Tab-separated table of C-alpha atoms in Angstrom:
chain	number	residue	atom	x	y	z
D	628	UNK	CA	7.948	-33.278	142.197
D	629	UNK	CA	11.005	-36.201	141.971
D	630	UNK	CA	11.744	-37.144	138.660
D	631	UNK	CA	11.336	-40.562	139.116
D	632	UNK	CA	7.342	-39.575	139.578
D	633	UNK	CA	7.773	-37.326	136.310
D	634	UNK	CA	9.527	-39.986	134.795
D	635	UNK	CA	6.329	-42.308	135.662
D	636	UNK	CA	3.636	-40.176	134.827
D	637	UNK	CA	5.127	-40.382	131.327
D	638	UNK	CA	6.095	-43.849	131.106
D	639	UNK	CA	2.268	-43.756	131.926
D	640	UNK	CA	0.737	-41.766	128.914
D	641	UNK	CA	3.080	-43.524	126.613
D	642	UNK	CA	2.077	-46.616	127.609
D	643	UNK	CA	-1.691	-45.971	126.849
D	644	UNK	CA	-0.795	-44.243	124.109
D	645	UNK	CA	1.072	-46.936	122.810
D	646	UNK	CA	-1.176	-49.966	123.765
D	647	UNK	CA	-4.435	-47.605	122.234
D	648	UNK	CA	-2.425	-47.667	119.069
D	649	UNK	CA	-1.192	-51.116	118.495
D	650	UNK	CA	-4.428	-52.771	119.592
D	651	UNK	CA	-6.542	-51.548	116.365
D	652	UNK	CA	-3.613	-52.736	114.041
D	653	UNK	CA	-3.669	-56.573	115.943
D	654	UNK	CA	-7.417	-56.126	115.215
D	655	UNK	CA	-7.247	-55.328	111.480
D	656	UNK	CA	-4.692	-58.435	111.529
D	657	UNK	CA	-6.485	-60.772	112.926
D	658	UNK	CA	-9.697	-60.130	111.521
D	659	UNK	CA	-7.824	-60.252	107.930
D	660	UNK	CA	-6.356	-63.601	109.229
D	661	UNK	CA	-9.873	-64.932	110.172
D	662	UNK	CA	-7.902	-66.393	114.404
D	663	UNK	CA	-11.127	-64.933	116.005
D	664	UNK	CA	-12.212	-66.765	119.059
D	665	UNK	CA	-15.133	-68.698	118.371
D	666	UNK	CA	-17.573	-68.997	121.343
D	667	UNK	CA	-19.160	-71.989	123.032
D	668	UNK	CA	-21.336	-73.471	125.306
D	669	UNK	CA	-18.946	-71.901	128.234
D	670	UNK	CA	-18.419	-68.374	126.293
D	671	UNK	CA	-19.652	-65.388	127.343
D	672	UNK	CA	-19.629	-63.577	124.362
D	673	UNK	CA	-21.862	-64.878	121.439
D	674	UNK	CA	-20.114	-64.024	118.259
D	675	UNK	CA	-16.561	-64.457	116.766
D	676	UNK	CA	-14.312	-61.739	118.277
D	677	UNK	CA	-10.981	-60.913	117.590
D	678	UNK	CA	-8.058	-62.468	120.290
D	679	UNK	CA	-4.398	-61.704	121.237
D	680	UNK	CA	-4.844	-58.120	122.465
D	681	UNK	CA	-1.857	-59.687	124.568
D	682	UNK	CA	0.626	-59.412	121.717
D	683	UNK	CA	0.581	-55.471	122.117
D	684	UNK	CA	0.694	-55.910	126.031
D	685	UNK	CA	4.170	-58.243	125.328
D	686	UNK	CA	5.281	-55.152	122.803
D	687	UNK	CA	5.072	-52.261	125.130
D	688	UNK	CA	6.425	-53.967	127.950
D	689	UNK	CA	9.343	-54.992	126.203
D	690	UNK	CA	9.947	-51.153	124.898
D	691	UNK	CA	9.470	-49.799	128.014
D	692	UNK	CA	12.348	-52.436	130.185
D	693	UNK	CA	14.764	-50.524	127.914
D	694	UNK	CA	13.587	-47.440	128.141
D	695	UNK	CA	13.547	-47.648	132.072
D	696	UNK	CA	16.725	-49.354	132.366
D	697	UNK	CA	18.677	-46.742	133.927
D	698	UNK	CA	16.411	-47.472	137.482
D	699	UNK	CA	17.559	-51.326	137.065
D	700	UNK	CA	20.110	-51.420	139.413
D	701	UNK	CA	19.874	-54.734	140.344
D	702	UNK	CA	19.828	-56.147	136.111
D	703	UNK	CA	16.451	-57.667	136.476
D	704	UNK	CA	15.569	-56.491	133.472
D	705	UNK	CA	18.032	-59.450	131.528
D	706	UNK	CA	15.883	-61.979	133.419
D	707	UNK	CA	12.531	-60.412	132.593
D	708	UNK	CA	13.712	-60.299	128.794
D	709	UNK	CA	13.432	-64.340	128.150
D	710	UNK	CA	11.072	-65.061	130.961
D	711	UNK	CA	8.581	-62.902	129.085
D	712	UNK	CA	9.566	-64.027	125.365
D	713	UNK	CA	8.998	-67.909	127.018
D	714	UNK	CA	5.422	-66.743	128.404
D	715	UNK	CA	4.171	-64.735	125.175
D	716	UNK	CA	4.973	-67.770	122.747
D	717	UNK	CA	3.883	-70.009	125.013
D	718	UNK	CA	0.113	-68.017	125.235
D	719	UNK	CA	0.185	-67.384	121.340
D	720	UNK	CA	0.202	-71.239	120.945
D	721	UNK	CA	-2.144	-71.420	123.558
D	722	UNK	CA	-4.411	-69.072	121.818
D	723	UNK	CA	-4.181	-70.207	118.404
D	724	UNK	CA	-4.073	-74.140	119.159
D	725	UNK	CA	-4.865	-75.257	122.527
D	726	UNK	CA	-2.140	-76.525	125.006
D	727	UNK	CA	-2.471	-79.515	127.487
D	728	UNK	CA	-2.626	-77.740	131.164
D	729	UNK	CA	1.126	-79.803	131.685
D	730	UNK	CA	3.247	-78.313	129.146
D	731	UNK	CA	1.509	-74.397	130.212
D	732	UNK	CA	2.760	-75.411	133.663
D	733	UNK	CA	6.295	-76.733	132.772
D	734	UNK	CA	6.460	-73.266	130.312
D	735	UNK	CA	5.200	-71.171	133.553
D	736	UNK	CA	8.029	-72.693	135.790
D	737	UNK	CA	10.683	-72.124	133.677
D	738	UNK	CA	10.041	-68.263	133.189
D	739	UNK	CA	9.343	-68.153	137.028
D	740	UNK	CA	13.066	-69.781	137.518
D	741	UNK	CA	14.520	-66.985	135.026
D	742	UNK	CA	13.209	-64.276	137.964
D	743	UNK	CA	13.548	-66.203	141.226
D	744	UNK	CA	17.124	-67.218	140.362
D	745	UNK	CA	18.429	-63.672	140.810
D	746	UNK	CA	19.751	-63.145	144.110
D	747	UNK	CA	17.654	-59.902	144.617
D	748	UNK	CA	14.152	-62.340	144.207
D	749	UNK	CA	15.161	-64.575	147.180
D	750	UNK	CA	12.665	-64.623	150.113
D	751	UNK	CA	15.240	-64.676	153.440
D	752	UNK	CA	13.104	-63.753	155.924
D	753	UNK	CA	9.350	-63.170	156.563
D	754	UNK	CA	9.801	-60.904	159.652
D	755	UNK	CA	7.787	-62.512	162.211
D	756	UNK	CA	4.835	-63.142	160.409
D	757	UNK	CA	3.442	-66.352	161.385
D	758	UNK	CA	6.866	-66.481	163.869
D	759	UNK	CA	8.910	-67.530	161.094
D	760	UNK	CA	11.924	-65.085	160.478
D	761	UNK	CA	15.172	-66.342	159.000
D	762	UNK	CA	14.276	-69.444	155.944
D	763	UNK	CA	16.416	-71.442	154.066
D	764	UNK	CA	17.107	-70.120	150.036
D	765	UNK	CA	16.194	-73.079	148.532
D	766	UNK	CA	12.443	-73.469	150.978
D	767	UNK	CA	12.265	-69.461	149.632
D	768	UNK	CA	12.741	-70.174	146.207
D	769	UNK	CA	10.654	-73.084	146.326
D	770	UNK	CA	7.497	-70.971	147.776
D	771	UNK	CA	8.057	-68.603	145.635
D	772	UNK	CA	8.038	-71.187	142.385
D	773	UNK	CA	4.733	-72.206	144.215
D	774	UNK	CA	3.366	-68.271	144.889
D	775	UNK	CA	4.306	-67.328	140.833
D	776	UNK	CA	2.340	-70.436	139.319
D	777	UNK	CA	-0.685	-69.700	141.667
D	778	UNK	CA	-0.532	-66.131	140.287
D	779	UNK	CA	-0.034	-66.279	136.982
D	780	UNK	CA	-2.965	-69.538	136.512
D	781	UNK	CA	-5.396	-67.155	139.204
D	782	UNK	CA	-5.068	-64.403	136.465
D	783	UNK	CA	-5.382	-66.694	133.832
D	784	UNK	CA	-8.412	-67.989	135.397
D	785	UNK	CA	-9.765	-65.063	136.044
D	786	UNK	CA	-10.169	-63.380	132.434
D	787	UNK	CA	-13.560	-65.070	131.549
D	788	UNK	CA	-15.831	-61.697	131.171
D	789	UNK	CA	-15.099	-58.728	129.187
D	790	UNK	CA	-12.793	-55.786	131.602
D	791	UNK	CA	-12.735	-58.032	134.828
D	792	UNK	CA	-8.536	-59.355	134.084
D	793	UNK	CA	-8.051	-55.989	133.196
D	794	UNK	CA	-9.605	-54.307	136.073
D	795	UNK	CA	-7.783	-56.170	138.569
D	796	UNK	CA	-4.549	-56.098	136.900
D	797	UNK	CA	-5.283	-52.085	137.310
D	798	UNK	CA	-5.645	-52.332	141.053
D	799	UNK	CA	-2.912	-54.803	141.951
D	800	UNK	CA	-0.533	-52.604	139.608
D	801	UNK	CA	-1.406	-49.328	141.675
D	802	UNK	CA	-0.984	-50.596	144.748
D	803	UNK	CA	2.509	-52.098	143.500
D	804	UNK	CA	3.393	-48.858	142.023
D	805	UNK	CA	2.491	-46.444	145.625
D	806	UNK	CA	4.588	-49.565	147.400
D	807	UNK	CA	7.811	-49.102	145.179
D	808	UNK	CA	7.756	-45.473	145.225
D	809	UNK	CA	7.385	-45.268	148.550
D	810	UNK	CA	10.208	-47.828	149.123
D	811	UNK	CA	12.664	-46.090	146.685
D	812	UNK	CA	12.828	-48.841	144.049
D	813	UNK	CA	12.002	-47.039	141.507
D	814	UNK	CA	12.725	-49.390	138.743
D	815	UNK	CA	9.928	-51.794	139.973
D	816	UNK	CA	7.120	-48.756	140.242
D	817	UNK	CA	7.574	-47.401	136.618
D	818	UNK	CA	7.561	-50.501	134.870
D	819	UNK	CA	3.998	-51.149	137.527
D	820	UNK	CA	2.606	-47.686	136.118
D	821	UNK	CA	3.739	-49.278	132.580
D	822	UNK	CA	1.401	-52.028	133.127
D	823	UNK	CA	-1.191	-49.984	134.542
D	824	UNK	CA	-1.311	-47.670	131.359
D	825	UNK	CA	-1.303	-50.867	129.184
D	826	UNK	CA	-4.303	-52.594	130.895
D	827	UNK	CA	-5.877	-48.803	130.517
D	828	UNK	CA	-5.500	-48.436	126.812
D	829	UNK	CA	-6.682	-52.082	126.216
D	830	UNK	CA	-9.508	-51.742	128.523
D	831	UNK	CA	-11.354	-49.405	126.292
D	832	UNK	CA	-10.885	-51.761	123.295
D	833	UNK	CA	-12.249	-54.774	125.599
D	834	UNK	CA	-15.022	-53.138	126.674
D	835	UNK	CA	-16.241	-51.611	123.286
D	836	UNK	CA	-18.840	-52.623	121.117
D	837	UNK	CA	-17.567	-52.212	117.731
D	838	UNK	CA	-13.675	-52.955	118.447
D	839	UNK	CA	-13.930	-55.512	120.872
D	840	UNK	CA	-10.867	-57.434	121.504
D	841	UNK	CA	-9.626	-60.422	124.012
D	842	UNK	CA	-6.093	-60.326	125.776
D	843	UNK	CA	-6.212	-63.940	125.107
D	844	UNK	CA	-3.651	-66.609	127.218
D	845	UNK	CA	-1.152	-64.928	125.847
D	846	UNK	CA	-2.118	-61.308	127.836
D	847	UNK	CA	-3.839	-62.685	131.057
D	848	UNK	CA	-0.148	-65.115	131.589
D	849	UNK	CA	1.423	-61.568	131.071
D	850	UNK	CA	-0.489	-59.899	133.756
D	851	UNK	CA	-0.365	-62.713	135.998
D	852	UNK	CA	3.232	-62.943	135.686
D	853	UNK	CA	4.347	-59.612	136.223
D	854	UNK	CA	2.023	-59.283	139.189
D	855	UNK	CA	3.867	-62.455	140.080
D	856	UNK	CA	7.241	-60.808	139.465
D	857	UNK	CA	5.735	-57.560	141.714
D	858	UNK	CA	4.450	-60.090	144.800
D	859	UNK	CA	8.317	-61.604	145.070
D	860	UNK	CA	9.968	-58.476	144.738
D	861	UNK	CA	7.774	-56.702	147.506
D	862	UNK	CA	8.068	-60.022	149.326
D	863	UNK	CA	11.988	-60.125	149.348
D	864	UNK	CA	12.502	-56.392	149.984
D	865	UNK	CA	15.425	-55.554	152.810
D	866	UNK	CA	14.716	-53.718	155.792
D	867	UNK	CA	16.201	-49.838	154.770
D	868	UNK	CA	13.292	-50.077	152.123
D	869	UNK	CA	10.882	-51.825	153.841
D	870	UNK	CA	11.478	-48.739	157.091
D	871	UNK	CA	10.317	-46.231	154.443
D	872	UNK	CA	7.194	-47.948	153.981
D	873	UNK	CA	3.834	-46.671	156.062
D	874	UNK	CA	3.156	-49.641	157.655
D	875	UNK	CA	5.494	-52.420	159.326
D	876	UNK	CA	7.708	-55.253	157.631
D	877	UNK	CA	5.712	-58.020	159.333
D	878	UNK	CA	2.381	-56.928	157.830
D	879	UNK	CA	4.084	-57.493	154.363
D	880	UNK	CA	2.102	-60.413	153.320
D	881	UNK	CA	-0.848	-58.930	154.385
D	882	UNK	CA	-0.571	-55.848	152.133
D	883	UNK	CA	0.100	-58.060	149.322
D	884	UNK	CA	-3.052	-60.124	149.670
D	885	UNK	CA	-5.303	-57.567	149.821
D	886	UNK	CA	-4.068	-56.463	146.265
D	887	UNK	CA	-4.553	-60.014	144.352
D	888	UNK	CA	-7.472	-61.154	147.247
D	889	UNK	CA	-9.879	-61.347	144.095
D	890	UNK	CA	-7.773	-64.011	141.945
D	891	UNK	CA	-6.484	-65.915	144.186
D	892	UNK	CA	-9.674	-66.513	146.492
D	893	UNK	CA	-11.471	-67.432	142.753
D	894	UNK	CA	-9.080	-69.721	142.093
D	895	UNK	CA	-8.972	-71.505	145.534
D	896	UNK	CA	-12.763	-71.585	145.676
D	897	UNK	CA	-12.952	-73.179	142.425
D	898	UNK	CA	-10.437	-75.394	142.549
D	899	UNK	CA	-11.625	-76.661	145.866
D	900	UNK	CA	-15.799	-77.215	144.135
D	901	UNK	CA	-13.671	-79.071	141.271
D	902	UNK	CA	-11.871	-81.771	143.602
D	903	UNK	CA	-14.704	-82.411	146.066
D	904	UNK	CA	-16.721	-83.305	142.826
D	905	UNK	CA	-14.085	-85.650	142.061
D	906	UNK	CA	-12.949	-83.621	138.690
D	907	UNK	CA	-9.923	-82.392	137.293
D	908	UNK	CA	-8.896	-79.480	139.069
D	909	UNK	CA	-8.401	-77.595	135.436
D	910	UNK	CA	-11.324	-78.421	133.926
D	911	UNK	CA	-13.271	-75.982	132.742
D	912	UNK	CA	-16.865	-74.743	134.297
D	913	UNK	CA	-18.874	-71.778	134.932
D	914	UNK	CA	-18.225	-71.894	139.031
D	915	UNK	CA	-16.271	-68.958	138.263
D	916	UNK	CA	-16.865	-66.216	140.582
D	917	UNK	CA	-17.927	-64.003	137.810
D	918	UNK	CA	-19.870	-66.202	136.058
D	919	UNK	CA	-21.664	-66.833	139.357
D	920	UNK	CA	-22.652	-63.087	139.804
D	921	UNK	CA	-23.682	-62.814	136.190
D	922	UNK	CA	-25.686	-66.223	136.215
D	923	UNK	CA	-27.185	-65.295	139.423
D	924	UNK	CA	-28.128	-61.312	138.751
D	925	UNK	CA	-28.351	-61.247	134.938
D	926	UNK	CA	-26.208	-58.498	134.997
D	927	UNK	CA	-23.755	-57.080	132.228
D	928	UNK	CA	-19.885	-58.002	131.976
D	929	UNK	CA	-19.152	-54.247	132.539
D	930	UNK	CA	-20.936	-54.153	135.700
D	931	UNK	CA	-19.826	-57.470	136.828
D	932	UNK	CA	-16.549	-55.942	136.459
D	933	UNK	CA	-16.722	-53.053	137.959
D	934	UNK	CA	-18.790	-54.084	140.997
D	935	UNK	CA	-15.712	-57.210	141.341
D	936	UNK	CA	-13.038	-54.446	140.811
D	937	UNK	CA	-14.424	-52.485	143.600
D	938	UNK	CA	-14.941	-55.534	146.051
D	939	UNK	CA	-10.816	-55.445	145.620
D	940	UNK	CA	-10.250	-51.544	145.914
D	941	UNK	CA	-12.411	-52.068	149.140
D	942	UNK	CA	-10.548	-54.904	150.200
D	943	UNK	CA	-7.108	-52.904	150.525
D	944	UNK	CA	-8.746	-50.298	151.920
D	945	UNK	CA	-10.150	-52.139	154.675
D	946	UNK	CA	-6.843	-54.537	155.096
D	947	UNK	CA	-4.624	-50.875	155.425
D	948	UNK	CA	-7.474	-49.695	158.273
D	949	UNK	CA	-7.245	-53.177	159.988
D	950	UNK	CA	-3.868	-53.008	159.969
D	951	UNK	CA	-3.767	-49.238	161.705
D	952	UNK	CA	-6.664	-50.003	164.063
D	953	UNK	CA	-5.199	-53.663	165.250
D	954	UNK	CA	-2.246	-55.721	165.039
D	955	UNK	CA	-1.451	-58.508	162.368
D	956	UNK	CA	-3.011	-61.017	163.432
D	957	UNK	CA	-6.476	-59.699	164.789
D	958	UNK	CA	-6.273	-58.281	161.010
D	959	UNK	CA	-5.520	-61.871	160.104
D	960	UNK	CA	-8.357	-63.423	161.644
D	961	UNK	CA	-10.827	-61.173	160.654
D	962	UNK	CA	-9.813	-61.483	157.378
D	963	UNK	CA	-10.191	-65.213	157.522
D	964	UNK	CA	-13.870	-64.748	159.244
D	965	UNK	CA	-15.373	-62.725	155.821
D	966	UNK	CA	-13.407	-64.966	153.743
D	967	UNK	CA	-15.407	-68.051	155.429
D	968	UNK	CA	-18.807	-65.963	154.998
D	969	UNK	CA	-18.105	-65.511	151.540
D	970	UNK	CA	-17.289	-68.796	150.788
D	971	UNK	CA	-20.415	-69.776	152.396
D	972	UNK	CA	-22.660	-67.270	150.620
D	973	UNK	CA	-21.755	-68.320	146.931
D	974	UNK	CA	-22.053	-71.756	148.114
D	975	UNK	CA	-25.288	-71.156	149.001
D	976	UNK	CA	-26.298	-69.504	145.324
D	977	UNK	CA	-23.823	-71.494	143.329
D	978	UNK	CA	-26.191	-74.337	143.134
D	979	UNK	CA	-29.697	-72.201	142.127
D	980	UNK	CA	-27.192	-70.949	139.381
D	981	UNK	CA	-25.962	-74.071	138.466
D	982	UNK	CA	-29.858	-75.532	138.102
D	983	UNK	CA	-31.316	-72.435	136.590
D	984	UNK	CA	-28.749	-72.674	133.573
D	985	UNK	CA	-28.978	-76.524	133.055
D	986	UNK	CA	-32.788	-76.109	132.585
D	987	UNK	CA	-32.327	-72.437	130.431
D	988	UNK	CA	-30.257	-74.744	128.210
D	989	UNK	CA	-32.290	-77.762	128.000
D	990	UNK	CA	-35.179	-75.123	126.895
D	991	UNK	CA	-32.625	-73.504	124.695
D	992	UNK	CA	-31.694	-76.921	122.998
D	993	UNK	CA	-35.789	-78.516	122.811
D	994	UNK	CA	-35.924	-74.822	121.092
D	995	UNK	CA	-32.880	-75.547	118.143
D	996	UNK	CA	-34.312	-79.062	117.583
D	997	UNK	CA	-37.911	-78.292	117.065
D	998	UNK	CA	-36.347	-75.334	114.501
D	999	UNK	CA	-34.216	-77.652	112.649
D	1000	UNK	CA	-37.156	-80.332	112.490
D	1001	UNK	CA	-39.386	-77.414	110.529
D	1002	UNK	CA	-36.579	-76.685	108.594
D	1003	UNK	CA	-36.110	-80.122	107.399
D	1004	UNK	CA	-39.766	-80.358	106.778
D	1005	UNK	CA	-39.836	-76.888	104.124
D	1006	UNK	CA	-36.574	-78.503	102.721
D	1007	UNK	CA	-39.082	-81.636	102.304
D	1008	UNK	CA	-41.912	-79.586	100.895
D	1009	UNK	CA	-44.210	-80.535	103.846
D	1010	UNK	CA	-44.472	-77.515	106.402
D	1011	UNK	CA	-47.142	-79.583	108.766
D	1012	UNK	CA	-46.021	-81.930	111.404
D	1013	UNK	CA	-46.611	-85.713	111.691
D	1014	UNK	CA	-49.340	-84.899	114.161
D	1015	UNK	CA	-51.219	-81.942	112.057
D	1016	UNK	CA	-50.768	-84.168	109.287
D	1017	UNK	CA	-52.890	-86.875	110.741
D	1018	UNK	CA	-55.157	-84.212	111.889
D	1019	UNK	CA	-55.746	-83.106	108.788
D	1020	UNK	CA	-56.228	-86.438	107.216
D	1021	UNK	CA	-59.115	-87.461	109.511
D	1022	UNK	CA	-60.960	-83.935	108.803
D	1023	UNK	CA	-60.671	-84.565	105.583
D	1024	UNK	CA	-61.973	-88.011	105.310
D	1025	UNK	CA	-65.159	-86.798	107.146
D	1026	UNK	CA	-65.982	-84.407	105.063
């Protein structure tokens, strides 16, 4: 066994370790502090729960750059440094007071530019895919400005149910860290199995009962940065390391998709409903493809989770097999083809959803009103209605 693997599979532990141990302490904190996260008409959960399990995410990560430094041969790690610091205030505010969509989105692009400046981020080629090779720096750092904002706001999207962000996170993470091993950059696969053993040790805090905990903005911007951070790198890699790799350099982009394919289809689909409906494309709604399955089935968060998580882990596999059984773009267009037919089918049951919880709430709502009315009637010492009242009356004057 290497001991850049040995080195991993420790950085690993640690990292759960370390997250499993911070997380109770934020808890205590914020509990003490009373910044729980107050649910609402779009919430999921239905009590106050305790938020920014993404300060511990921002602390281990941090740790573990220096720690892993001596794989850094290309000094990424002094761009991650501020890039990160920029992102984790920028959630905390987020988190504690609410930010206008604009100044998350000026915050995102300036920790993107931190990364894509350095020279070893630049997209130069795409190999043939599409039949575009060779591209101009500034076009590549311009798409990849474009590919780190859709990222991080898909993941940020995304983390509406209890272990779904999480979940995800865990697959793209693994596939990142089997795609930098392979390709000898070793620096970029330990600090994946980093995040992999962070989202592990949170998950069982986000999914618990007693200790429950949200990653907040300031942990799903975290995920969907570094995943960010992950899809350039892999993008931009040179041809020695992309020859060790068990498939070919043109089926790069490919690969990549079928590791964020959950996120980023979301996030297309719903931004798409939003704009034919003539709405902000941020506003908030429960189109959500997890909120759809969970609306639709009645199903728990943890199974909505797990059953998403696995649509993703099946997704690579089948890409890799498409990919070994055809070329790229029979791959492609099959790819497109269940993409279509999934579109289709949660059009199809988004609106049934949709329906089913406007009239669950009206019920809900006719339900609060006629319980506040007979509270304010006890409060009035008069438990009968208007109606029974009357009722009353009339019986009485006959006898």
């Amino acid at each position: 066994m290497s001991y850049p693997l040995i080195h991993g599979i420790i950085a690993f532990v640690l990292s759960v370790l370390a997250t499993a141990y911070l997380v109770p302490k934020i808890i205590r904190i914020v509990r003490f502090k009373k910044l729980m996260d107050d649910p609402n008409e779009r919430s999921s959960h239905s009590e106050a729960t305790p938020s920014l399990g993404g300060m511990a995410f921002f602390i281990v990560l941090i740790l573990s750059l220096y720690f892993n430094h001596q794989y850094d041969t290309y000094g990424v790690a002094i761009s991650m440094y501020p890039a990160l610091t920029i992102l984790f205030f920028l959630g905390l505010k987020d988190d504690l007071v609410v930010l206008a969509p604009v100044t998350k989105l000026i915050g995102q692009t300036i920790a993107s530019l931190f990364i894509l400046m350095n020279p070893k981020f630049g997209i130069s080629s795409f190999h043939g895919f599409l039949g575009i090779d060779q591209i101009n720096e500034w076009v590549g750092i311009a798409f990849g400005l474009f590919i780190m904002l859709a990222i991080i706001n898909a993941f940020n999207l995304i983390d509406g149910i209890d272990g779904l962000a999480s979940s995800i996170g865990i697959v793209a993470f693994s596939g990142f860290a089997v795609v930098f091993f392979f390709a000898e950059r070793y620096f970029f696969g330990l600090t994946s199995l980093v995040m992999v053993g962070i989202l592990t040790g949170f998950l069982f805090f986000n999914l618990s009962t007693r200790n429950k905990i949200f990653m907040g903005d300031t942990g799903s911007m975290l995920i969907g940065f570094m995943v960010g951070v992950m899809s350039m790198r892999f993008l931009a890699l040179d041809l020695p390391s992309l020859s060790k790799l068990p498939f070919n350099a043109v089926d790069v982009p490919i690969v990549l998709a079928s590791f964020i394919i959950i996120p980023m289809f979301d996030s297309v689909r719903v931004f798409t409903i939003r704009v034919m409906e003539g709405r902000n494309p941020f506003s908030a709604d429960r189109n959500h493809l997890h909120h759809v399955l969970i609306d639709a089935y009645k199903i728990s968060h943890r199974k909505a989770s797990f059953y998403i998580a696995s649509v993703n882990i099946a997704c690579v596999l089948i890409f890799s097999l498409l990919l070994k059984l055809t070329n790229t773009y029979i791959a492609s267009s099959i790819i497109l083809v269940f993409s279509a037919l999934a579109v289709f089918f949660l059009y199809k049951i988004s609106p049934n959803v949709v329906k089913r919880k406007v009239i669950s709430r009206t019920i809900k709502k006719r339900h609060q009103r006629r319980l506040k009315q007979q509270k304010k009637q006890k409060q009035q010492g008069n438990p009968l209605s208007p109606i029974r009242r009357v009722y009353s009356l009339r019986g009485h004057l006959q006898k």
